[in-house]
Coordinates of C-alpha atoms (C1' of nucleotides) in Angstrom, one line a residue:
Chain A
M1 CA 0.0 0.1 0.0
V2 CA 2.8 2.4 0.9
I3 CA 4.6 1.3 -2.2
L4 CA 1.6 2.0 -4.3
D5 CA 1.3 5.3 -2.7
K6 CA 5.0 6.1 -3.6
Q7 CA 4.4 5.1 -7.1
I8 CA 1.5 7.5 -7.3
V9 CA 3.4 10.2 -5.9
L10 CA 6.2 9.6 -8.2
Q11 CA 4.0 9.6 -11.2
A12 CA 2.7 13.1 -10.3
A13 CA 6.1 14.3 -9.8
L14 CA 7.1 13.2 -13.3
K15 CA 4.4 15.3 -14.6
E16 CA 5.7 18.3 -12.6
L17 CA 9.1 17.7 -14.2
L18 CA 7.7 18.4 -17.9
N19 CA 7.5 21.9 -16.9
F20 CA 11.0 22.4 -16.3
Q21 CA 13.3 23.5 -19.2
I22 CA 15.8 20.6 -18.7
F23 CA 13.1 18.0 -19.5
S24 CA 11.3 20.0 -21.9
R25 CA 12.0 17.6 -24.7
C26 CA 11.3 14.4 -22.8
T27 CA 8.2 12.2 -22.8
L28 CA 6.7 10.8 -19.6
K29 CA 7.9 7.6 -20.6
D30 CA 11.5 9.1 -20.9
L31 CA 11.2 10.5 -17.3
A32 CA 10.0 7.3 -16.0
E33 CA 13.2 5.8 -17.1
I34 CA 15.5 8.6 -16.1
C35 CA 13.8 8.6 -12.6
A36 CA 13.7 5.0 -12.1
N37 CA 13.8 4.1 -8.4
G38 CA 13.1 7.7 -7.6
E39 CA 11.3 9.1 -4.5
V40 CA 9.8 12.2 -3.6
V41 CA 11.1 13.8 -0.4
V42 CA 9.0 16.0 1.4
S43 CA 11.1 18.5 3.6
Q44 CA 10.1 20.8 6.4
H45 CA 11.8 24.2 7.0
R46 CA 15.4 23.7 7.9
D47 CA 15.3 19.9 7.3
I48 CA 18.8 18.7 6.1
L49 CA 18.7 16.9 2.7
Y50 CA 22.3 16.1 2.2
Q51 CA 25.3 16.6 4.5
M52 CA 28.4 18.2 3.2
G53 CA 31.1 15.5 3.3
E54 CA 29.0 12.4 3.1
V55 CA 29.4 9.9 0.3
A56 CA 26.9 11.0 -2.3
D57 CA 24.6 7.9 -3.4
S58 CA 21.9 10.0 -4.7
F59 CA 21.0 13.4 -6.4
G60 CA 17.8 14.7 -7.6
I61 CA 15.6 17.8 -8.7
V62 CA 13.9 20.5 -6.7
L63 CA 10.1 20.1 -7.3
S64 CA 8.8 22.8 -5.1
G65 CA 10.0 25.4 -2.4
A66 CA 13.6 26.0 -2.2
Y67 CA 16.9 24.5 -0.7
K68 CA 20.0 26.3 0.1
L69 CA 23.2 25.0 -0.3
T70 CA 25.7 25.8 2.3
R71 CA 29.4 25.3 3.1
S72 CA 30.3 25.4 6.8
S73 CA 33.8 26.8 7.8
P74 CA 35.6 25.6 11.0
N75 CA 34.4 28.4 12.9
G76 CA 30.6 29.0 13.3
D77 CA 29.6 30.9 10.2
D78 CA 28.6 29.1 7.0
T79 CA 28.4 30.6 3.6
I80 CA 25.3 30.0 1.5
V81 CA 26.7 29.1 -2.0
H82 CA 23.5 28.8 -3.9
F83 CA 19.7 29.0 -3.6
C84 CA 18.1 26.1 -5.4
T85 CA 14.7 26.8 -6.7
P86 CA 12.3 24.5 -8.5
G87 CA 13.9 22.8 -11.6
D88 CA 17.4 23.1 -10.2
V89 CA 19.2 19.8 -9.8
I90 CA 21.3 19.2 -6.8
A91 CA 24.6 17.0 -6.9
A92 CA 24.0 15.8 -10.5
F93 CA 27.4 17.1 -11.5
I94 CA 29.3 15.0 -9.1
M95 CA 27.5 11.7 -10.0
S96 CA 30.1 10.9 -12.7
Q97 CA 32.8 10.9 -10.3
E98 CA 34.3 7.6 -8.9
R99 CA 33.4 8.1 -5.3
P100 CA 31.4 11.3 -5.0
I101 CA 31.2 13.4 -1.8
Y102 CA 28.7 16.0 -1.4
P103 CA 30.7 19.3 -1.4
V104 CA 28.0 21.3 0.3
S105 CA 25.1 20.8 2.6
S106 CA 21.5 21.2 1.6
F107 CA 18.8 22.6 3.7
A108 CA 15.2 23.2 3.1
M109 CA 13.9 26.7 3.2
G110 CA 10.3 26.3 4.2
P111 CA 8.2 23.3 3.1
S112 CA 9.8 21.9 0.0
R113 CA 9.8 18.8 -2.3
F114 CA 12.5 17.0 -3.8
L115 CA 12.7 14.2 -6.3
K116 CA 15.5 12.1 -5.0
I117 CA 17.3 9.6 -7.6
P118 CA 19.7 7.1 -6.8
K119 CA 23.2 7.3 -8.3
E120 CA 22.8 4.0 -10.0
T121 CA 19.9 5.2 -12.2
Y122 CA 22.3 8.2 -13.0
L123 CA 24.9 5.7 -14.2
R124 CA 22.5 3.5 -16.0
K125 CA 20.2 6.0 -17.7
W126 CA 21.6 9.5 -17.7
K127 CA 25.1 8.8 -18.9
E128 CA 23.7 7.4 -22.1
R129 CA 21.7 10.6 -22.9
P130 CA 23.9 13.3 -24.2
D131 CA 21.0 15.7 -24.4
L132 CA 20.3 15.4 -20.7
I133 CA 24.0 15.9 -19.9
F134 CA 24.0 19.0 -21.9
N135 CA 20.9 20.4 -20.3
I136 CA 22.7 19.9 -16.9
Q137 CA 25.7 21.5 -18.3
S138 CA 23.8 24.4 -19.3
L139 CA 22.3 24.7 -15.7
L140 CA 25.9 24.6 -14.6
S141 CA 27.1 27.1 -16.7
T142 CA 24.1 29.4 -15.6
R143 CA 25.2 28.7 -12.1
I144 CA 28.8 29.6 -12.9
G145 CA 27.6 32.8 -14.6
N146 CA 25.8 33.7 -11.5
M147 CA 28.9 33.0 -9.3
Q148 CA 31.1 35.0 -11.6
M149 CA 28.7 37.9 -11.4
Q150 CA 28.8 37.7 -7.6
L151 CA 32.5 37.7 -7.6
S152 CA 32.7 40.7 -9.8
L153 CA 30.4 42.5 -7.2
T154 CA 32.7 42.0 -4.3
K155 CA 33.8 45.5 -4.6
A156 CA 30.5 46.9 -5.1
P157 CA 28.8 48.4 -1.9
L158 CA 26.5 46.2 0.1
S159 CA 23.3 47.7 -1.3
V160 CA 24.2 46.9 -4.7
K161 CA 24.8 43.3 -3.8
I162 CA 21.4 43.0 -2.0
A163 CA 19.6 44.6 -4.9
H164 CA 21.3 42.2 -7.3
L165 CA 20.3 39.3 -5.2
L166 CA 16.7 40.4 -4.8
V167 CA 16.4 41.0 -8.5
D168 CA 17.9 37.7 -9.4
M169 CA 15.6 35.8 -7.0
L170 CA 12.7 37.5 -8.5
N171 CA 13.5 36.5 -12.1
R172 CA 13.5 32.9 -11.2
F173 CA 9.7 33.1 -10.2
E174 CA 8.8 35.4 -13.1
D175 CA 5.2 34.4 -13.2
H176 CA 4.4 35.1 -9.5
G177 CA 4.3 38.7 -9.2
S178 CA 6.6 40.8 -7.1
A179 CA 6.8 38.6 -4.2
L180 CA 9.8 36.3 -3.6
K181 CA 8.3 32.9 -3.4
L182 CA 10.5 31.6 -0.6
P183 CA 11.2 32.6 3.0
L184 CA 14.4 34.4 2.9
T185 CA 15.7 35.8 6.1
R186 CA 18.2 38.8 6.4
K187 CA 20.7 36.3 8.0
E188 CA 20.4 34.0 4.9
I189 CA 21.1 37.1 2.7
A190 CA 24.0 37.9 4.8
D191 CA 25.3 34.5 4.6
N192 CA 25.0 34.4 0.8
L193 CA 26.7 37.9 0.2
G194 CA 29.4 37.4 2.9
S195 CA 28.3 40.2 5.0
S196 CA 26.9 40.7 8.5
V197 CA 23.3 40.5 9.4
E198 CA 23.1 43.9 10.9
S199 CA 24.3 45.6 7.8
V200 CA 21.9 43.9 5.6
I201 CA 19.1 44.8 8.0
R202 CA 20.2 48.5 8.0
I203 CA 20.0 48.7 4.3
M204 CA 16.6 46.9 4.0
S205 CA 15.1 48.7 6.7
D206 CA 15.9 51.9 5.0
W207 CA 14.3 50.5 1.9
T208 CA 11.2 49.5 3.8
K209 CA 10.9 53.0 5.1
K210 CA 11.2 54.3 1.6
G211 CA 8.4 51.9 0.5
I212 CA 10.7 50.2 -1.8
I213 CA 10.3 46.8 -0.2
E214 CA 8.1 45.1 2.3
T215 CA 8.5 42.0 4.4
Q216 CA 5.9 39.7 5.7
D217 CA 6.6 36.5 7.4
Q218 CA 10.0 36.4 5.7
Q219 CA 8.3 36.7 2.4
I220 CA 9.9 39.7 0.8
K221 CA 7.9 41.7 -1.7
I222 CA 9.3 44.1 -3.9
L223 CA 7.0 47.2 -4.3
K224 CA 9.2 49.4 -6.5
L225 CA 11.3 47.2 -8.8
E226 CA 12.6 50.2 -10.6
K227 CA 14.1 51.6 -7.4
V228 CA 15.9 48.5 -6.7
I229 CA 17.2 48.4 -10.2
A230 CA 18.4 51.9 -9.8
E231 CA 20.4 50.8 -6.9
L232 CA 22.2 48.5 -9.2
E233 CA 23.5 51.4 -11.3
V234 CA 25.1 53.4 -8.5
I235 CA 28.2 53.2 -10.1
P236 CA 30.9 55.4 -8.6
S237 CA 31.5 58.4 -10.8
V238 CA 34.1 57.7 -13.6
K239 CA 36.5 60.3 -14.4
Chain B
M1 CA 54.4 24.2 -46.8
V2 CA 52.6 26.3 -44.2
I3 CA 49.9 23.7 -43.9
L4 CA 52.4 21.1 -43.6
D5 CA 53.9 23.2 -40.7
K6 CA 50.7 23.4 -39.1
Q7 CA 50.2 19.8 -39.4
I8 CA 53.3 19.1 -37.6
V9 CA 52.7 21.6 -34.8
L10 CA 49.3 20.0 -34.4
Q11 CA 50.6 16.6 -34.1
A12 CA 53.2 17.7 -31.5
A13 CA 50.5 19.3 -29.6
L14 CA 48.3 16.1 -29.6
K15 CA 51.2 14.4 -27.8
E16 CA 51.2 17.1 -25.2
L17 CA 47.5 16.6 -24.5
L18 CA 48.2 13.0 -23.4
N19 CA 49.7 14.4 -20.2
F20 CA 46.5 16.0 -19.1
Q21 CA 44.2 14.2 -17.0
I22 CA 41.1 14.8 -19.2
F23 CA 42.7 12.9 -22.0
S24 CA 44.5 10.3 -19.9
R25 CA 42.4 7.5 -21.4
C26 CA 42.8 8.7 -25.1
T27 CA 44.9 7.1 -27.7
L28 CA 46.7 9.5 -30.2
K29 CA 44.1 8.4 -32.8
D30 CA 41.3 9.5 -30.6
L31 CA 42.9 12.9 -30.1
A32 CA 43.4 13.3 -33.8
E33 CA 39.6 12.8 -34.2
I34 CA 38.7 15.0 -31.3
C35 CA 41.1 17.8 -32.4
A36 CA 40.0 17.7 -36.0
N37 CA 40.7 21.0 -37.7
G38 CA 42.4 22.2 -34.6
E39 CA 45.2 24.9 -34.7
V40 CA 47.8 25.8 -32.1
V41 CA 47.7 29.5 -31.2
V42 CA 50.8 31.1 -29.9
S43 CA 50.0 34.2 -27.8
Q44 CA 52.3 36.8 -26.3
H45 CA 51.8 38.5 -22.9
R46 CA 48.6 40.4 -23.0
D47 CA 47.3 39.1 -26.3
I48 CA 43.5 38.5 -26.4
L49 CA 42.2 35.0 -27.3
Y50 CA 38.6 35.6 -26.9
Q51 CA 36.5 38.8 -26.5
M52 CA 33.5 38.7 -24.0
G53 CA 30.4 39.1 -26.0
E54 CA 31.5 37.7 -29.2
V55 CA 29.8 34.8 -30.9
A56 CA 31.7 31.7 -29.8
D57 CA 32.8 29.5 -32.9
S58 CA 35.7 27.8 -31.2
F59 CA 37.0 26.6 -27.9
G60 CA 40.0 24.8 -26.8
I61 CA 42.7 23.6 -24.3
V62 CA 45.7 25.5 -22.8
L63 CA 48.9 23.9 -23.8
S64 CA 51.3 26.0 -21.9
G65 CA 51.7 29.2 -20.2
A66 CA 48.5 30.7 -18.9
Y67 CA 45.4 32.7 -19.7
K68 CA 43.2 34.8 -17.4
L69 CA 39.5 34.9 -17.9
T70 CA 38.1 38.4 -17.2
R71 CA 34.8 40.1 -17.1
S72 CA 34.8 43.8 -17.5
S73 CA 32.2 46.0 -15.7
P74 CA 30.8 49.1 -17.3
N75 CA 33.3 51.3 -15.4
G76 CA 37.0 50.6 -15.8
D77 CA 37.8 47.8 -13.4
D78 CA 37.5 44.2 -14.6
T79 CA 37.4 41.1 -12.5
I80 CA 39.6 38.1 -13.1
V81 CA 37.3 35.2 -12.9
H82 CA 39.7 32.4 -13.5
F83 CA 43.3 31.7 -14.1
C84 CA 43.6 28.9 -17.0
T85 CA 46.8 26.8 -16.7
P86 CA 47.8 24.1 -18.9
G87 CA 45.3 21.4 -19.3
D88 CA 42.3 23.6 -18.6
V89 CA 39.7 24.0 -21.2
I90 CA 38.3 27.4 -22.3
A91 CA 34.7 27.8 -23.4
A92 CA 34.1 24.1 -24.0
F93 CA 31.0 24.3 -21.6
I94 CA 29.1 26.7 -23.7
M95 CA 29.8 24.8 -27.0
S96 CA 26.5 22.8 -26.7
Q97 CA 24.4 26.0 -26.6
E98 CA 22.6 27.1 -29.7
R99 CA 24.3 30.4 -30.5
P100 CA 27.0 30.5 -27.7
I101 CA 28.6 33.8 -26.7
Y102 CA 31.8 34.0 -24.9
P103 CA 30.9 34.9 -21.3
V104 CA 34.4 36.3 -20.5
S105 CA 37.5 37.6 -22.3
S106 CA 40.7 35.6 -22.3
F107 CA 44.0 37.2 -22.2
A108 CA 47.4 35.5 -22.3
M109 CA 49.8 35.9 -19.2
G110 CA 53.1 35.7 -20.7
P111 CA 54.0 33.6 -23.7
S112 CA 51.4 30.8 -23.9
R113 CA 50.0 28.3 -26.2
F114 CA 46.5 27.2 -27.0
L115 CA 45.0 24.5 -28.9
K116 CA 42.0 25.9 -30.7
I117 CA 39.3 23.8 -31.9
P118 CA 36.3 24.7 -34.1
K119 CA 33.0 24.4 -32.7
E120 CA 32.0 22.1 -35.4
T121 CA 34.4 19.6 -34.3
Y122 CA 32.8 19.6 -30.9
L123 CA 29.3 19.1 -32.2
R124 CA 30.7 16.3 -34.4
K125 CA 33.0 14.5 -32.2
W126 CA 32.8 15.6 -28.5
K127 CA 29.1 15.2 -28.3
E128 CA 29.3 11.5 -29.1
R129 CA 31.8 10.8 -26.3
P130 CA 30.1 10.8 -22.9
D131 CA 33.6 10.1 -21.3
L132 CA 34.8 13.4 -22.6
I133 CA 31.9 15.2 -21.5
F134 CA 32.2 13.8 -18.1
N135 CA 35.9 14.8 -17.8
I136 CA 35.0 18.3 -18.8
Q137 CA 32.2 18.2 -16.2
S138 CA 34.6 17.2 -13.7
L139 CA 36.8 20.1 -14.6
L140 CA 33.8 22.2 -14.3
S141 CA 33.0 21.1 -11.0
T142 CA 36.5 21.7 -9.8
R143 CA 36.2 25.2 -10.9
I144 CA 32.8 25.5 -9.2
G145 CA 34.5 24.3 -6.0
N146 CA 37.1 26.8 -6.2
M147 CA 34.7 29.6 -6.8
Q148 CA 32.7 28.4 -3.9
M149 CA 35.9 28.3 -1.8
Q150 CA 36.4 31.9 -2.9
L151 CA 33.1 33.1 -2.1
S152 CA 33.2 31.6 1.4
L153 CA 36.5 33.6 1.9
T154 CA 34.7 36.9 1.2
K155 CA 34.5 37.6 5.0
A156 CA 38.1 36.6 5.6
P157 CA 40.8 39.2 5.9
L158 CA 42.7 40.0 2.5
S159 CA 45.9 38.3 3.8
V160 CA 44.0 34.9 4.0
K161 CA 42.7 35.4 0.5
I162 CA 46.0 36.1 -0.8
A163 CA 47.5 33.2 0.9
H164 CA 44.7 31.0 -0.4
L165 CA 45.5 32.2 -3.9
L166 CA 49.1 31.7 -3.7
V167 CA 48.8 28.2 -2.5
D168 CA 46.2 27.3 -4.9
M169 CA 48.4 28.4 -7.8
L170 CA 51.2 26.6 -6.5
N171 CA 49.5 23.2 -6.2
R172 CA 48.7 23.4 -9.9
F173 CA 52.3 23.3 -10.8
E174 CA 53.3 20.8 -8.2
D175 CA 56.2 19.6 -10.0
H176 CA 58.0 22.8 -10.4
G177 CA 59.3 23.5 -7.0
S178 CA 58.2 26.7 -5.2
A179 CA 57.9 29.2 -7.8
L180 CA 54.7 30.1 -9.5
K181 CA 55.2 29.2 -13.1
L182 CA 53.3 32.3 -14.3
P183 CA 53.8 36.1 -14.5
L184 CA 51.2 37.1 -11.9
T185 CA 51.1 41.0 -11.1
R186 CA 49.7 42.4 -7.9
K187 CA 47.1 44.1 -9.9
E188 CA 45.9 40.7 -11.2
I189 CA 45.8 39.3 -7.7
A190 CA 43.7 42.2 -6.7
D191 CA 41.5 42.1 -9.7
N192 CA 40.8 38.5 -8.8
L193 CA 40.2 38.9 -5.2
G194 CA 38.2 41.9 -5.6
S195 CA 40.4 44.1 -3.7
S196 CA 42.7 47.0 -4.5
V197 CA 46.3 46.9 -5.7
E198 CA 47.6 48.9 -2.8
S199 CA 46.1 46.7 -0.2
V200 CA 47.5 43.6 -1.9
I201 CA 50.9 45.2 -2.1
R202 CA 51.0 46.3 1.4
I203 CA 50.5 42.7 2.6
M204 CA 52.8 41.2 0.0
S205 CA 55.6 43.8 0.9
D206 CA 55.2 42.8 4.4
W207 CA 55.7 39.1 3.5
T208 CA 58.7 39.8 1.4
K209 CA 60.1 41.8 4.3
K210 CA 59.8 38.7 6.3
G211 CA 61.4 36.5 3.9
I212 CA 58.3 34.4 3.3
I213 CA 58.0 35.2 -0.4
E214 CA 60.1 36.7 -3.2
T215 CA 59.3 38.4 -6.5
Q216 CA 61.5 38.5 -9.4
D217 CA 60.1 39.6 -12.8
Q218 CA 56.5 39.0 -11.7
Q219 CA 57.5 35.4 -10.9
I220 CA 56.4 34.9 -7.4
K221 CA 58.4 32.4 -5.3
I222 CA 57.1 31.1 -2.1
L223 CA 60.3 30.6 0.3
K224 CA 58.2 29.6 3.5
L225 CA 55.2 27.7 2.4
E226 CA 54.5 26.8 6.1
K227 CA 54.2 30.5 6.9
V228 CA 51.8 31.0 4.1
I229 CA 49.6 28.2 5.1
A230 CA 49.8 29.5 8.5
E231 CA 48.2 32.6 7.3
L232 CA 45.2 30.5 6.2
E233 CA 44.7 29.5 9.9
V234 CA 44.3 33.0 11.1
I235 CA 40.8 32.2 12.4
P236 CA 39.4 34.9 14.5
S237 CA 39.2 33.7 17.9
V238 CA 35.9 31.9 18.6
K239 CA 34.2 32.2 21.8
Chain C
dC1 C1' 62.8 60.5 -24.5
dG2 C1' 58.3 60.2 -23.6
dC3 C1' 54.8 56.6 -22.8
dC4 C1' 53.2 52.6 -20.4
dT5 C1' 52.8 49.1 -16.9
dC6 C1' 53.9 47.8 -12.6
dT7 C1' 55.2 48.6 -7.8
dT8 C1' 55.7 51.3 -3.7
dT9 C1' 54.6 54.4 0.4
dG10 C1' 51.9 57.6 2.9
dA11 C1' 47.6 60.0 4.6
dG12 C1' 43.0 60.4 5.2
dC13 C1' 38.5 58.6 5.2
dT14 C1' 34.5 55.4 4.9
dC15 C1' 31.8 51.4 4.7
dA16 C1' 30.6 47.9 7.1
dA17 C1' 32.0 44.6 10.8
dT18 C1' 31.7 44.0 15.8
dC19 C1' 29.8 44.6 20.3
dA20 C1' 25.9 45.5 23.0
dA21 C1' 21.2 45.3 24.2
dG22 C1' 16.4 44.7 23.3
dG23 C1' 12.2 43.2 20.9
dT24 C1' 9.0 39.7 18.8
dG25 C1' 7.0 35.3 17.7
dT26 C1' 7.2 30.2 18.0
dG27 C1' 8.1 25.9 20.0
dT28 C1' 8.7 22.9 24.0
dG29 C1' 9.1 20.9 28.2
dG30 C1' 7.9 21.2 33.3
Chain D
dC1 C1' -0.1 27.6 31.5
dC2 C1' 4.2 29.6 32.4
dA3 C1' 9.1 29.6 31.6
dC4 C1' 12.6 29.1 28.8
dA5 C1' 15.1 28.4 24.6
dC6 C1' 15.7 29.6 20.1
dA7 C1' 15.5 32.0 15.7
dC8 C1' 14.8 36.3 13.8
dC9 C1' 14.7 41.4 13.5
dT10 C1' 16.3 46.0 15.1
dT11 C1' 19.0 50.0 16.6
dG12 C1' 23.0 52.4 18.4
dA13 C1' 27.8 53.2 19.3
dT14 C1' 32.4 52.2 18.3
dT15 C1' 36.3 50.7 15.4
dG16 C1' 39.3 49.2 12.2
dA17 C1' 40.6 47.0 7.6
dG18 C1' 41.0 48.3 3.3
dC19 C1' 39.7 51.9 -0.2
dT20 C1' 40.9 56.3 -2.4
dC21 C1' 43.7 59.6 -3.6
dA22 C1' 48.3 61.4 -4.4
dA23 C1' 52.8 61.2 -5.7
dA24 C1' 56.8 59.0 -7.2
dG25 C1' 60.4 55.4 -8.8
dA26 C1' 61.7 51.5 -11.8
dG27 C1' 62.0 49.0 -15.9
dG28 C1' 60.6 48.1 -20.8
dC29 C1' 59.5 49.8 -25.6
dG30 C1' 58.8 52.3 -29.9

DNA sequence: CGCCTCTTTGAGCTCAATCAAGGTGTGTGG
DNA sequence: CCACACACCTTGATTGAGCTCAAAGAGGCG
């Protein structure tokens, strides 16, 4: 009975996958193969999905909600390396390694769902499909592009970085209006940008006062997108 | 005659490729296929290989020397996104896109050599070889790992970042002793770490005075590796 | 010889980190 | 049900690492 349930849930998940670009050219039958022995994981806020350093025996795709990828340093503070939103793959890149190790930890941000696929399926099914690999590669290069952008912003003032992050996050959920569809705390923003919570708060409070953004229940809403984008163009005067 | 020359040069280059891990499992015959219509580009210091924003019709592998990947911002300062050393591929990740555009510019650092391969060869030969694609993917994930590491160092003091960079660069040329095998200016270090030249100089001058490093002709030599590594562990005291 | 790149040093200033303290809402165990 | 812990947000005061600006010396090159 439980097994039957799982099958049903999996079937439903497969249909969801069709919406994501990576699988846009797949049929349901394809997906059934590709996701063989897959399992839908339902996570609560702050649940851990993968632990950095563990041997990686599975990977997967974010179905709904969001997961943050963190890398913890010896002392307390960890860095958020990436926010994974629906359609994002987690750990797929390392599946082709001999004995893969998760390079980062993954935590759920709010209630989320994840389609977990065993490594074996990857080796047996994914490897044979260049089209899939390329799609993953293009996801990867998007990710790299983002990171490069972030790196090139290191010299920029904090307000620019925050603005950039908000705009970026908003773009991912284009269809859902001006509110970020995931609970994003100021601490998380700080951990992602490599700054302190207090500084982030100071800037965002300012924006809130000016009516540029609004926060309710950790759901950030951007009221005046133009103003946020204007922040991005605060380029120090060039001679 | 010229063509013959080119063929000879190419043949020699193919042999060099055998030393790199990506091709470790290839035969010379394989390589001849993979590098069909390839061409060895000889670059001088500061020569540009690829221009950010241009349509990408070729990619390739660094044979010797080094290239820096830079991303220039609207105002003057550009960021160095990656240092490519022998065995590194450039632009291979974007070859599978419809109409790829170089996302960064590539400049030679000192005299360097690059094996340039047309996009067409990629589409006809590389695509069919999952093993190659995986090797590229693993290069990519190494690159991502590095960037993540760099991101997680954003909060660290500048000295830690510099130390990290030096150790990282040294590890790439493991066999060649304690000197970095590429001309690396302080400006370039600054551009890579997102800091100012002056700050980099201040820290490195200090190290030079202490006899930890030595610079001759932009060749940085690490005299006391332990001391540099010790810098990495300057973890702010935790309560 | 003038131009360019790279390095160096000093002085002043600024952004954001740190420290400190307080507020709110939620879960949890006595 | 209260107390306590915990996660998150907020504000103020202080401080320092590193940026900016300025000025100059040292090769290398056409």
